[in-house]
C-alpha cells in the first residue's frame, strides 16, 4: 500500500518521473526453409512488437479479459484492481500476488527482476506510469505480447502460436487465443501440450471473462468451447533444430554477429523434414524391441543442397547432432568406394570372382552368413555384400587407391588403410556419406553438401549470397554406369530389398558393423541421395539390427514421399571417359579442410566413438 500511495502521488503531482531505461531487444536470426516457412529463431529471445492490425480482434481481447480488463481505462496501474485483489487476499487468509496490470507486467519484463520486494514493486509502478505517458496503449500491448513467456521455450505470441498450434498468430481461433491467454498465469501448470486438462479449465475461465467484457457473445463462447482443441505435442519444426544448429556456426562465420534482425534462407524442405521426422519415429517405435537408441537421416540433392536432416530421435531429449557430428563405422555402405576403384582399374560387373576363405596378413574376413558362395560375379558379390570379395578387391587395387577414390567423391574424414578398411572400419558421418552418394546420383560430379543459400535483413538487403558453383566431374564412364548397375541390384535382388519402391530408378547399399553396433542404408535416385544410420550413443550392440532391416525401411518410408516432391529422373550415366579420371593423391589427412568438416562444432558432451571391430556383410 505504501508503494501504491507513492506511485499515485507521483502520478498526480510530479511533472517529471524517472527516465525510462532504454528498451533493448537483441537482434534475431530467423531461419526459413526453401519456400520461406519459418524453421526457428536464434539470437534474441524476443520477437519484434506484435502487429495488432494483423490479429483477429478476439486475440488481444483474450489477454486483456483475463490479465487486465481495465487496460484501456487505467494510466499504468489499476487502483480498483488492486483493491479487489486485497479484499480477495484478506478473505482467503493469504497475501495475493495478482493485480498487476499489463503495463506493470511489461515494465517488470523490460527493466526489472521478479524479486518480491517493496522497492521493486514501487519502481515497477513508476515505470508503468512512465510507459503510459510515453507510449500508446496499442504500442504497450504490442510490446507486451511479444515478450511474455508461454512455456516450452516460446517467448511472445507468435512463437507460442507456432509452438502449440503450428500456425501464425493471425490465424488463431477464439478457443486457441483463450488457451494461450490462460497459459500466462503459469506456463508450467497450464501448458496445453503437457497439461491439457488444466489448460482447458483455464481456457474456460478466459472465455467467461471474454463474455463478461463483451469481447465475445455467449453463443461464440459455446461454439468455441464445443470444438476439440488440437495441440501439437511438439513443434512441427522440432527436428529442424538439428539443421539450424549445424548452420548457426556457419552463419556466424559468414556474416558475424548481426546488428539487426536477419533472415537465413536455407535449402531445407520443411515438408520433407516433417516426413523424415515422422518416419523416423514410426520405424523406431515399430522396432522398439531391438534396442535402437538413435537414428539419423540426411537427404541431399544432386547439387549438394541438404533437403532434410534428422540428427536424432528427439531433439528435446538429445540435441547432439548425429547426422553431422557423430562419426561411426560405415560398414558395408563403404563398399561402393572399393568397387568403384576396382571398376576404374578395369574390372567389370560380370567378372568372375570366388567367395572363399581369405587371409590378408594376420586378418581373415568373414561373411555375415556362415559358409561361402564359391564362384560368383562382382555384381552378385556387391548385391549380397560378400566380405571376402571386397577385401580381396581392395588388396588388389590398393587400399590407398580406395581411400583416394572415397576422398574424391566426397568423404572428408581421415581414412585408415589397414586391410579391414575395405569393409568399412573408417569413421564417417551420415552427412559426408550423403555427400559422397550424391556423386553417384548426379552423373559423377563432386558436390559439397550445404544448407545456406542467402542471408538478408528483414528489409530485404542481401548480406550474403552463395555463389553458384559448377560441380566438377570426378567419376566417368564406364565405371560410373557399371557401379550404378551393380547398386541397383542391391535393391532388386540383394540385401536392400526392403528399400524397393516400384516405378523408380533406385540404387543403394546396406551396411552393418560388428556386433550390430551400426546399421546403414545409403541410396539414391537421379539427382537425390538419402543416407540413414541407426545405432546407440554408447556404442553398445543393437538387437540384431542390419542395414537391410530398419534403416532400409526408414529409407523407403521417407523416399516414398520424397520421390513425389523431387523431379522424377533416372540415374544419369555420367560423362563419357575413355579412361577413369585420375584419383586425387592420398594423404593421411585431407590436404585442405572440407567445408563440412571445418564447420562442424564438436560438442563437449559427444557420445563415445564405437570401437573399430572389423564389420561383416549384412542382410
Coordinates of C-alpha atoms in Angstrom, one line a residue:
X1 CA 0.0 0.0 0.0
X2 CA 2.9 2.4 0.7
X3 CA 4.2 1.7 -2.9
X4 CA 0.7 2.4 -4.3
X5 CA 0.4 5.6 -2.4
X6 CA 3.8 6.9 -3.5
X7 CA 3.1 6.0 -7.1
X8 CA -0.4 7.6 -7.0
X9 CA 1.1 10.8 -5.5
X10 CA 3.8 10.9 -8.2
X11 CA 1.3 10.3 -10.9
X12 CA -0.9 13.2 -9.8
X13 CA 1.7 15.8 -8.7
X14 CA 5.1 15.1 -10.2
X15 CA 5.7 16.7 -13.6
X16 CA 8.8 14.5 -14.1
X17 CA 9.2 10.8 -13.4
X18 CA 12.5 8.8 -13.6
X19 CA 13.6 8.4 -17.2
X20 CA 12.8 5.0 -18.6
X21 CA 15.9 2.8 -19.3
X22 CA 16.5 2.1 -22.9
X23 CA 14.2 -0.6 -24.3
X24 CA 16.6 -3.1 -25.9
X25 CA 16.0 -6.2 -28.0
X26 CA 18.9 -8.3 -29.2
X27 CA 18.9 -9.0 -32.9
X28 CA 17.3 -12.2 -34.0
X29 CA 18.3 -14.6 -36.7
X30 CA 15.3 -16.3 -38.4
X31 CA 15.9 -19.5 -40.4
X32 CA 13.4 -20.3 -43.1
X33 CA 13.1 -23.3 -45.4
X34 CA 13.4 -23.1 -49.2
X35 CA 9.8 -21.9 -49.6
X36 CA 10.0 -19.3 -46.8
X37 CA 8.4 -21.3 -43.9
X38 CA 10.0 -20.4 -40.5
X39 CA 12.2 -23.2 -39.1
X40 CA 13.4 -21.5 -36.0
X41 CA 14.9 -18.4 -34.4
X42 CA 18.3 -17.9 -32.8
X43 CA 19.8 -15.0 -31.0
X44 CA 17.5 -12.6 -29.3
X45 CA 14.8 -14.2 -27.1
X46 CA 12.0 -11.8 -28.0
X47 CA 10.5 -11.1 -31.4
X48 CA 9.5 -7.6 -32.7
X49 CA 6.4 -6.0 -31.3
X50 CA 3.3 -7.8 -32.4
X51 CA 1.4 -6.3 -35.3
X52 CA -2.0 -5.9 -33.7
X53 CA -3.5 -4.9 -37.1
X54 CA -2.9 -8.4 -38.4
X55 CA -4.6 -10.1 -35.4
X56 CA -8.3 -11.0 -35.1
X57 CA -9.9 -8.8 -32.5
X58 CA -10.5 -11.8 -30.2
X59 CA -6.8 -12.5 -29.8
X60 CA -5.7 -9.3 -27.9
X61 CA -9.2 -9.3 -26.3
X62 CA -8.5 -12.7 -24.7
X63 CA -5.4 -11.4 -22.9
X64 CA -7.0 -8.2 -21.8
X65 CA -10.0 -10.0 -20.5
X66 CA -8.0 -12.3 -18.2
X67 CA -4.9 -10.2 -17.4
X68 CA -6.2 -6.6 -17.3
X69 CA -9.8 -5.9 -18.3
X70 CA -9.4 -2.2 -17.4
X71 CA -6.3 -1.9 -19.6
X72 CA -7.8 0.9 -21.7
X73 CA -9.0 2.8 -18.7
X74 CA -6.1 3.0 -16.3
X75 CA -2.9 5.0 -16.5
X76 CA -0.4 2.3 -15.7
X77 CA -1.8 0.8 -12.6
X78 CA -5.3 -0.1 -11.5
X79 CA -6.4 1.0 -8.0
X80 CA -9.7 -0.8 -8.5
X81 CA -8.0 -4.0 -9.4
X82 CA -5.5 -3.7 -6.5
X83 CA -8.3 -3.1 -4.1
X84 CA -10.2 -6.1 -5.4
X85 CA -7.1 -8.2 -5.0
X86 CA -6.5 -7.1 -1.5
X87 CA -10.1 -7.9 -0.5
X88 CA -9.8 -11.3 -2.1
X89 CA -6.5 -11.9 -0.3
X90 CA -8.0 -11.0 3.1
X91 CA -11.0 -13.3 2.5
X92 CA -8.7 -16.1 1.6
X93 CA -6.4 -15.5 4.5
X94 CA -3.2 -15.1 2.5
X95 CA -1.4 -12.4 0.5
X96 CA -2.3 -12.2 -3.2
X97 CA 0.3 -11.9 -5.9
X98 CA -2.1 -10.7 -8.6
X99 CA -3.5 -7.2 -9.6
X100 CA -0.5 -6.3 -11.8
X101 CA -1.7 -4.5 -15.0
X102 CA -0.4 -5.4 -18.4
X103 CA 1.7 -2.2 -18.3
X104 CA 3.2 -3.2 -14.9
X105 CA 4.0 -6.7 -16.3
X106 CA 5.7 -5.1 -19.3
X107 CA 7.7 -2.7 -17.0
X108 CA 8.9 -5.7 -15.0
X109 CA 9.7 -7.7 -18.1
X110 CA 11.6 -4.8 -19.7
X111 CA 13.5 -3.3 -16.8
X112 CA 13.3 -5.3 -13.5
X113 CA 13.6 -8.6 -11.9
X114 CA 10.9 -10.7 -10.3
X115 CA 12.1 -10.0 -6.7
X116 CA 9.1 -9.6 -4.4
X117 CA 10.2 -6.5 -2.6
X118 CA 8.5 -3.2 -1.8
X119 CA 11.3 -1.3 -3.6
X120 CA 10.9 -3.4 -6.8
X121 CA 7.1 -3.0 -6.7
X122 CA 7.4 0.8 -6.3
X123 CA 9.8 1.0 -9.2
X124 CA 7.5 -1.2 -11.3
X125 CA 4.7 1.2 -10.7
X126 CA 6.7 4.3 -11.6
X127 CA 8.0 2.7 -14.8
X128 CA 4.4 1.6 -15.6
X129 CA 3.2 5.2 -15.3
X130 CA 6.1 6.5 -17.4
X131 CA 5.4 3.8 -20.1
X132 CA 1.8 5.0 -20.3
X133 CA 3.0 8.6 -20.6
X134 CA 5.5 7.7 -23.4
X135 CA 3.7 5.1 -25.5
X136 CA 0.2 4.5 -26.7
X137 CA -2.0 1.6 -25.4
X138 CA -1.6 -0.2 -28.7
X139 CA 2.2 0.1 -28.5
X140 CA 2.3 -1.2 -25.0
X141 CA 0.0 -4.1 -25.8
X142 CA 2.0 -5.0 -28.9
X143 CA 5.3 -5.0 -27.0
X144 CA 3.8 -6.9 -24.1
X145 CA 2.5 -9.7 -26.4
X146 CA 6.0 -10.0 -28.0
X147 CA 7.7 -10.6 -24.6
X148 CA 5.5 -12.8 -22.3
X149 CA 6.6 -16.4 -21.8
X150 CA 4.3 -19.2 -22.8
X151 CA 6.4 -22.2 -21.7
X152 CA 8.2 -24.7 -23.9
X153 CA 10.8 -22.1 -24.8
X154 CA 8.2 -19.9 -26.6
X155 CA 8.6 -16.2 -25.9
X156 CA 6.0 -14.0 -27.4
X157 CA 2.6 -14.6 -29.0
X158 CA 3.9 -15.6 -32.5
X159 CA 6.3 -18.2 -31.1
X160 CA 3.6 -19.6 -28.9
X161 CA 1.1 -19.9 -31.7
X162 CA 3.6 -21.7 -33.8
X163 CA 4.7 -24.0 -31.0
X164 CA 1.3 -25.1 -29.8
X165 CA -0.9 -24.8 -32.9
X166 CA 1.6 -24.8 -35.9
X167 CA 0.1 -21.7 -37.3
X168 CA 0.7 -17.9 -37.3
X169 CA -0.9 -15.8 -34.6
X170 CA -3.1 -14.1 -37.2
X171 CA -5.0 -17.4 -37.7
X172 CA -5.7 -18.2 -34.0
X173 CA -9.3 -19.2 -33.2
X174 CA -11.2 -17.9 -30.2
X175 CA -10.5 -21.1 -28.3
X176 CA -6.8 -21.1 -29.2
X177 CA -6.4 -17.5 -28.2
X178 CA -8.2 -18.2 -24.9
X179 CA -5.9 -21.2 -24.3
X180 CA -2.7 -19.1 -24.9
X181 CA -4.0 -16.3 -22.7
X182 CA -4.6 -18.8 -19.9
X183 CA -1.1 -20.1 -20.1
X184 CA 0.4 -16.8 -18.7
X185 CA -0.8 -17.5 -15.2
X186 CA 1.6 -20.5 -15.0
X187 CA 3.4 -21.6 -18.2
X188 CA 4.1 -24.9 -16.5
X189 CA 0.8 -25.7 -14.9
X190 CA -1.3 -24.6 -17.9
X191 CA 0.9 -25.8 -20.7
X192 CA -1.7 -27.2 -23.2
X193 CA 0.7 -29.8 -24.6
X194 CA 1.7 -31.2 -21.2
X195 CA -1.3 -30.3 -19.0
X196 CA -4.3 -30.4 -21.4
X197 CA -7.0 -30.8 -18.7
X198 CA -5.8 -27.9 -16.6
X199 CA -5.2 -25.8 -19.7
X200 CA -8.8 -26.5 -20.8
X201 CA -10.1 -25.4 -17.4
X202 CA -8.1 -22.3 -17.5
X203 CA -9.2 -21.5 -21.1
X204 CA -12.8 -21.8 -20.0
X205 CA -12.2 -19.1 -17.4
X206 CA -10.7 -16.9 -20.1
X207 CA -13.8 -17.5 -22.4
X208 CA -16.1 -16.5 -19.5
X209 CA -14.0 -13.3 -18.9
X210 CA -14.3 -12.5 -22.6
X211 CA -18.1 -12.8 -22.4
X212 CA -18.1 -10.5 -19.3
X213 CA -16.0 -7.9 -21.1
X214 CA -18.1 -8.0 -24.2
X215 CA -15.3 -9.4 -26.4
X216 CA -17.4 -12.3 -27.5
X217 CA -21.0 -13.4 -27.1
X218 CA -22.3 -16.3 -25.1
X219 CA -23.1 -18.1 -28.4
X220 CA -19.5 -17.6 -29.5
X221 CA -18.2 -18.9 -26.2
X222 CA -20.4 -22.0 -26.5
X223 CA -19.2 -22.6 -30.1
X224 CA -15.5 -22.2 -29.2
X225 CA -15.8 -24.5 -26.2
X226 CA -17.5 -27.2 -28.2
X227 CA -14.8 -27.6 -30.8
X228 CA -12.0 -30.0 -29.9
X229 CA -8.7 -28.3 -29.4
X230 CA -5.8 -29.7 -31.5
X231 CA -2.5 -29.0 -29.8
X232 CA 0.8 -30.1 -31.3
X233 CA 2.6 -32.4 -28.9
X234 CA 5.9 -30.8 -30.2
X235 CA 6.7 -28.1 -32.6
X236 CA 6.4 -29.0 -36.3
X237 CA 9.9 -27.7 -36.7
X238 CA 11.4 -29.5 -33.7
X239 CA 13.5 -31.9 -35.8
X240 CA 14.8 -29.0 -38.0
X241 CA 16.6 -27.6 -34.9
X242 CA 19.4 -30.1 -35.7
X243 CA 19.7 -28.5 -39.1
X244 CA 19.7 -25.0 -37.6
X245 CA 22.4 -25.9 -35.1
X246 CA 24.5 -27.1 -37.9
X247 CA 24.1 -23.8 -39.8
X248 CA 24.3 -21.4 -36.9
X249 CA 28.0 -21.6 -36.6
X250 CA 28.4 -21.3 -40.4
X251 CA 26.2 -18.2 -40.4
X252 CA 28.4 -16.6 -37.8
X253 CA 31.5 -17.3 -39.9
X254 CA 29.8 -15.8 -43.0
X255 CA 28.3 -12.6 -41.6
X256 CA 29.4 -12.4 -37.9
X257 CA 27.0 -11.1 -35.2
X258 CA 24.1 -9.2 -36.7
X259 CA 23.4 -5.6 -35.7
X260 CA 19.8 -6.0 -36.8
X261 CA 17.3 -8.9 -37.4
X262 CA 18.3 -11.1 -40.3
X263 CA 16.7 -14.0 -42.2
X264 CA 18.7 -17.0 -43.3
X265 CA 17.3 -18.6 -46.4
X266 CA 18.1 -22.3 -46.3
X267 CA 17.9 -25.4 -48.6
X268 CA 15.7 -27.4 -46.3
X269 CA 12.3 -28.6 -47.4
X270 CA 10.1 -28.4 -44.3
X271 CA 7.6 -30.8 -45.8
X272 CA 10.3 -33.4 -46.4
X273 CA 11.8 -32.7 -42.9
X274 CA 8.4 -33.4 -41.4
X275 CA 8.1 -36.6 -43.3
X276 CA 11.6 -37.7 -42.2
X277 CA 10.8 -37.0 -38.6
X278 CA 7.5 -38.8 -38.6
X279 CA 9.0 -41.8 -40.5
X280 CA 11.9 -41.9 -38.0
X281 CA 9.6 -42.0 -35.0
X282 CA 7.4 -44.7 -36.6
X283 CA 10.2 -47.0 -37.5
X284 CA 11.9 -46.7 -34.1
X285 CA 8.6 -47.4 -32.5
X286 CA 8.0 -50.4 -34.7
X287 CA 11.3 -51.9 -33.8
X288 CA 11.4 -50.8 -30.1
X289 CA 12.3 -54.3 -29.0
X290 CA 15.6 -54.2 -30.9
X291 CA 17.4 -51.6 -28.7
X292 CA 17.9 -49.0 -31.4
X293 CA 18.9 -46.0 -29.4
X294 CA 19.2 -43.3 -32.1
X295 CA 18.7 -42.7 -35.8
X296 CA 20.0 -40.1 -38.3
X297 CA 18.9 -39.2 -41.8
X298 CA 20.3 -36.9 -44.4
X299 CA 18.9 -36.2 -47.8
X300 CA 20.9 -34.2 -50.4
X301 CA 20.0 -33.3 -53.9
X302 CA 22.4 -33.6 -56.9
X303 CA 23.7 -30.0 -56.4
X304 CA 24.6 -30.7 -52.7
X305 CA 21.6 -28.9 -51.2
X306 CA 20.5 -30.5 -47.9
X307 CA 16.8 -31.1 -48.2
X308 CA 16.2 -33.0 -44.9
X309 CA 18.3 -33.6 -41.8
X310 CA 17.4 -35.7 -38.8
X311 CA 20.1 -35.6 -36.1
X312 CA 18.5 -37.9 -33.6
X313 CA 15.3 -39.5 -32.3
X314 CA 14.2 -36.5 -30.2
X315 CA 15.9 -33.0 -30.3
X316 CA 14.4 -32.0 -26.9
X317 CA 15.9 -35.0 -25.2
X318 CA 19.2 -35.0 -27.2
X319 CA 20.3 -32.1 -29.3
X320 CA 23.6 -33.8 -30.2
X321 CA 23.5 -33.9 -34.0
X322 CA 24.4 -37.5 -35.1
X323 CA 23.8 -36.6 -38.7
X324 CA 26.8 -34.2 -38.7
X325 CA 29.0 -34.6 -35.7
X326 CA 28.8 -38.3 -34.9
X327 CA 31.5 -40.5 -36.6
X328 CA 30.6 -44.1 -36.9
X329 CA 31.9 -47.1 -38.8
X330 CA 30.4 -47.2 -42.3
X331 CA 30.3 -51.0 -42.6
X332 CA 29.4 -52.3 -46.0
X333 CA 28.0 -49.0 -47.0
X334 CA 31.7 -48.2 -47.7
X335 CA 32.0 -51.0 -50.3
X336 CA 30.9 -48.9 -53.3
X337 CA 34.1 -47.0 -52.9
X338 CA 36.0 -50.2 -53.1
X339 CA 34.1 -51.4 -56.2
X340 CA 34.4 -48.0 -57.9
X341 CA 38.2 -48.1 -57.5
X342 CA 38.1 -51.7 -59.0
X343 CA 35.9 -50.7 -61.9
X344 CA 38.1 -47.7 -62.7
X345 CA 41.1 -50.2 -62.7
X346 CA 39.4 -52.2 -65.4
X347 CA 37.1 -54.7 -63.6
X348 CA 33.5 -55.2 -65.0
X349 CA 30.3 -56.2 -63.2
X350 CA 30.2 -59.7 -64.7
X351 CA 33.8 -60.5 -64.0
X352 CA 34.0 -63.9 -62.2
X353 CA 35.3 -64.0 -58.7
X354 CA 35.3 -66.6 -55.9
X355 CA 33.8 -66.2 -52.4
X356 CA 36.2 -68.4 -50.4
X357 CA 38.3 -68.2 -47.2
X358 CA 40.8 -65.4 -47.4
X359 CA 43.7 -64.2 -45.2
X360 CA 45.5 -60.9 -45.6
X361 CA 48.4 -60.7 -43.3
X362 CA 47.0 -61.8 -39.9
X363 CA 43.4 -60.9 -40.8
X364 CA 40.8 -63.2 -42.1
X365 CA 37.5 -61.6 -43.1
X366 CA 34.2 -63.4 -42.5
X367 CA 30.8 -63.1 -44.1
X368 CA 27.6 -62.3 -42.4
X369 CA 26.3 -65.8 -43.2
X370 CA 28.4 -68.9 -42.4
X371 CA 29.9 -70.6 -45.5
X372 CA 30.9 -69.3 -48.9
X373 CA 29.1 -68.8 -52.2
X374 CA 32.0 -70.1 -54.3
X375 CA 32.2 -68.8 -57.9
X376 CA 30.1 -65.6 -58.5
X377 CA 30.4 -62.3 -60.3
X378 CA 31.4 -59.0 -59.0
X379 CA 27.8 -57.8 -59.3
X380 CA 26.5 -60.7 -57.2
X381 CA 29.3 -60.1 -54.6
X382 CA 28.2 -56.5 -54.1
X383 CA 24.5 -57.3 -54.2
X384 CA 25.0 -59.9 -51.5
X385 CA 27.6 -57.9 -49.6
X386 CA 30.2 -60.6 -49.7
X387 CA 33.2 -59.5 -47.5
X388 CA 35.9 -61.8 -48.9
X389 CA 35.5 -60.4 -52.4
X390 CA 35.5 -56.8 -51.2
X391 CA 38.6 -57.4 -49.1
X392 CA 40.4 -59.1 -52.0
X393 CA 39.5 -56.3 -54.4
X394 CA 40.8 -53.6 -52.1
X395 CA 44.0 -55.5 -51.6
X396 CA 44.4 -56.0 -55.4
X397 CA 43.7 -52.4 -56.5
X398 CA 45.5 -50.9 -53.4
X399 CA 43.8 -49.7 -50.3
X400 CA 45.4 -46.2 -50.8
X401 CA 43.6 -46.0 -54.1
X402 CA 40.4 -47.0 -52.5
X403 CA 40.9 -44.2 -49.9
X404 CA 41.7 -41.7 -52.7
X405 CA 38.5 -42.7 -54.5
X406 CA 36.4 -42.2 -51.4
X407 CA 38.0 -38.8 -50.8
X408 CA 37.4 -37.8 -54.4
X409 CA 33.7 -38.5 -54.3
X410 CA 33.0 -36.7 -51.0
X411 CA 34.5 -38.4 -47.9
X412 CA 36.2 -35.8 -45.8
X413 CA 37.1 -37.8 -42.6
X414 CA 40.5 -39.4 -42.1
X415 CA 40.6 -42.8 -43.8
X416 CA 42.5 -45.8 -42.5
X417 CA 44.2 -48.1 -45.0
X418 CA 44.5 -51.3 -42.9
X419 CA 43.1 -54.5 -44.6
X420 CA 39.7 -54.2 -42.8
X421 CA 39.1 -50.7 -44.3
X422 CA 37.5 -52.5 -47.3
X423 CA 34.7 -53.5 -45.0
X424 CA 34.1 -50.0 -43.6
X425 CA 36.1 -49.5 -40.5
X426 CA 36.6 -45.8 -41.3
X427 CA 34.6 -43.5 -39.1
X428 CA 32.3 -41.2 -41.1
X429 CA 29.2 -39.0 -40.6
X430 CA 25.9 -39.6 -42.3
X431 CA 26.3 -36.1 -43.9
X432 CA 29.5 -36.9 -45.7
X433 CA 28.2 -40.3 -46.7
X434 CA 25.2 -38.5 -48.3
X435 CA 27.6 -36.1 -49.9
X436 CA 29.5 -39.0 -51.4
X437 CA 26.5 -40.9 -52.6
X438 CA 25.1 -37.7 -54.2
X439 CA 28.1 -38.0 -56.6
X440 CA 26.7 -41.3 -57.8
X441 CA 23.2 -39.8 -58.2
X442 CA 24.2 -36.8 -60.3
X443 CA 26.3 -38.3 -63.0
X444 CA 29.7 -38.4 -61.2
X445 CA 30.0 -34.7 -60.2
X446 CA 31.6 -34.0 -56.8
X447 CA 29.4 -31.7 -54.7
X448 CA 29.7 -30.1 -51.2
X449 CA 26.6 -30.5 -49.1
X450 CA 25.4 -27.1 -47.9
X451 CA 22.4 -25.5 -46.2
X452 CA 22.6 -21.7 -46.6
X453 CA 21.5 -20.1 -49.8
X454 CA 21.2 -16.4 -48.8
X455 CA 21.3 -14.2 -45.7
X456 CA 19.3 -10.9 -45.8
X457 CA 18.0 -8.3 -43.5
X458 CA 14.3 -8.1 -42.7
X459 CA 14.2 -5.2 -45.1
X460 CA 15.5 -7.3 -47.9
X461 CA 19.1 -6.2 -48.1
X462 CA 21.3 -9.1 -49.1
X463 CA 24.4 -9.5 -46.9
X464 CA 25.4 -13.0 -48.2
X465 CA 24.6 -14.9 -51.3
X466 CA 26.0 -18.3 -52.1
X467 CA 28.0 -18.3 -55.3
X468 CA 26.9 -20.7 -58.0
X469 CA 29.5 -23.5 -58.2
X470 CA 29.8 -25.7 -61.2
X471 CA 30.1 -29.3 -60.0
X472 CA 33.3 -30.9 -61.1
X473 CA 33.2 -34.4 -62.8
X474 CA 35.2 -36.8 -60.7
X475 CA 33.8 -40.2 -61.9
X476 CA 33.5 -41.1 -65.6
X477 CA 32.1 -44.0 -67.6
X478 CA 32.1 -46.9 -67.9
X479 CA 33.0 -47.1 -64.2
X480 CA 30.0 -45.0 -63.0
X481 CA 27.4 -46.7 -65.1
X482 CA 28.7 -50.1 -64.1
X483 CA 28.6 -49.1 -60.4
X484 CA 25.0 -47.8 -60.7
X485 CA 24.1 -51.1 -62.4
X486 CA 25.5 -53.1 -59.5
X487 CA 24.0 -50.9 -56.8
X488 CA 20.6 -51.2 -58.4
X489 CA 20.9 -54.9 -58.0
X490 CA 21.4 -54.4 -54.2
X491 CA 17.8 -53.3 -54.1
X492 CA 16.2 -55.5 -56.7
X493 CA 17.8 -58.8 -55.7
X494 CA 20.3 -58.2 -52.9
X495 CA 20.5 -57.1 -49.2
X496 CA 18.5 -53.9 -49.8
X497 CA 15.2 -55.4 -50.9
X498 CA 13.2 -53.7 -48.2
X499 CA 14.1 -50.3 -49.7
X500 CA 12.4 -51.1 -53.1
X501 CA 9.8 -48.6 -54.3
X502 CA 8.1 -49.7 -57.6
X503 CA 8.3 -47.4 -60.5
X504 CA 11.5 -45.6 -59.6
X505 CA 15.2 -46.0 -60.7
X506 CA 16.9 -46.7 -57.3
X507 CA 20.3 -47.9 -56.2
X508 CA 21.9 -48.2 -52.8
X509 CA 23.9 -50.2 -50.3
X510 CA 23.3 -51.7 -46.9
X511 CA 25.8 -51.5 -44.1
X512 CA 26.2 -53.3 -40.8
X513 CA 29.1 -53.3 -38.4
X514 CA 30.4 -56.0 -36.0
X515 CA 28.1 -56.9 -33.1
X516 CA 25.3 -54.8 -34.7
X517 CA 26.7 -51.6 -33.4
X518 CA 25.9 -49.6 -36.5
X519 CA 23.4 -50.1 -39.3
X520 CA 23.2 -48.0 -42.5
X521 CA 21.2 -47.7 -45.7
X522 CA 22.6 -45.3 -48.3
X523 CA 20.7 -45.0 -51.6
X524 CA 19.8 -42.7 -54.4
X525 CA 17.8 -42.0 -57.5
X526 CA 18.6 -39.5 -60.2
X527 CA 19.7 -36.3 -58.6
X528 CA 18.7 -37.2 -55.0
X529 CA 20.5 -39.2 -52.3
X530 CA 19.5 -40.2 -48.8
X531 CA 21.5 -41.9 -46.1
X532 CA 20.1 -43.4 -42.9
X533 CA 22.1 -44.5 -39.9
X534 CA 21.0 -46.3 -36.7
X535 CA 22.8 -47.2 -33.6
X536 CA 23.4 -46.3 -29.9
X537 CA 25.2 -43.4 -28.5
X538 CA 27.1 -45.6 -26.1
X539 CA 28.4 -47.9 -28.9
X540 CA 26.6 -50.9 -27.4
X541 CA 25.2 -53.5 -29.8
X542 CA 21.6 -53.3 -31.0
X543 CA 19.3 -56.3 -31.2
X544 CA 20.5 -57.9 -34.5
X545 CA 19.7 -54.7 -36.5
X546 CA 21.1 -54.9 -40.0
X547 CA 21.2 -52.2 -42.7
X548 CA 18.8 -54.2 -44.7
X549 CA 16.2 -54.0 -41.9
X550 CA 15.0 -50.9 -40.0
X551 CA 17.4 -48.5 -41.9
X552 CA 16.2 -49.7 -45.3
X553 CA 12.6 -49.4 -44.0
X554 CA 13.1 -45.8 -42.9
X555 CA 14.8 -45.0 -46.2
X556 CA 11.9 -46.5 -48.1
X557 CA 9.2 -44.7 -46.0
X558 CA 10.9 -41.4 -46.4
X559 CA 11.8 -41.8 -50.1
X560 CA 8.3 -42.9 -50.9
X561 CA 7.1 -39.4 -50.2
X562 CA 10.3 -37.6 -51.2
X563 CA 10.3 -39.0 -54.7
X564 CA 6.9 -37.4 -55.3
X565 CA 8.4 -34.0 -54.4
X566 CA 11.5 -34.1 -56.5
X567 CA 11.7 -34.3 -60.3
X568 CA 11.5 -37.9 -61.4
X569 CA 14.5 -38.8 -63.4
X570 CA 16.6 -41.9 -64.0
X571 CA 20.1 -42.2 -62.5
X572 CA 22.3 -40.4 -65.1
X573 CA 25.1 -42.2 -66.7
X574 CA 27.7 -39.5 -66.3
X575 CA 30.4 -38.2 -68.6
X576 CA 31.9 -40.4 -71.2
X577 CA 35.6 -41.2 -70.5
X578 CA 38.0 -43.4 -72.3
X579 CA 39.9 -43.9 -69.1
X580 CA 38.9 -43.3 -65.5
X581 CA 39.5 -39.9 -64.1
X582 CA 42.8 -39.6 -62.2
X583 CA 42.2 -40.1 -58.5
X584 CA 43.2 -37.4 -56.1
X585 CA 46.5 -38.1 -54.3
X586 CA 46.0 -39.7 -50.9
X587 CA 47.3 -38.0 -47.7
X588 CA 47.0 -39.2 -44.1
X589 CA 44.5 -36.3 -43.6
X590 CA 42.7 -34.1 -46.0
X591 CA 45.1 -31.7 -47.7
X592 CA 42.7 -28.9 -47.0
X593 CA 39.7 -28.7 -44.7
X594 CA 36.4 -29.5 -46.4
X595 CA 33.6 -27.0 -45.7
X596 CA 31.6 -29.7 -43.9
X597 CA 34.4 -30.8 -41.7
X598 CA 35.6 -27.3 -41.0
X599 CA 32.2 -26.0 -39.9
X600 CA 31.3 -28.8 -37.5
X601 CA 31.3 -27.6 -33.9
X602 CA 32.4 -30.6 -31.8
X603 CA 30.3 -30.6 -28.6
X604 CA 31.9 -31.4 -25.3
X605 CA 29.2 -34.0 -24.5
X606 CA 29.6 -36.0 -27.6
X607 CA 28.9 -39.7 -27.1
X608 CA 31.9 -42.1 -27.2
X609 CA 33.0 -43.4 -30.6
X610 CA 32.5 -47.1 -31.3
X611 CA 35.4 -49.5 -31.3
X612 CA 36.9 -50.4 -34.6
X613 CA 35.9 -54.0 -34.8
X614 CA 36.1 -55.3 -38.4
X615 CA 32.5 -55.2 -39.8
X616 CA 30.7 -58.0 -41.6
X617 CA 28.3 -58.2 -44.5
X618 CA 24.7 -57.7 -43.9
X619 CA 21.2 -58.7 -44.7

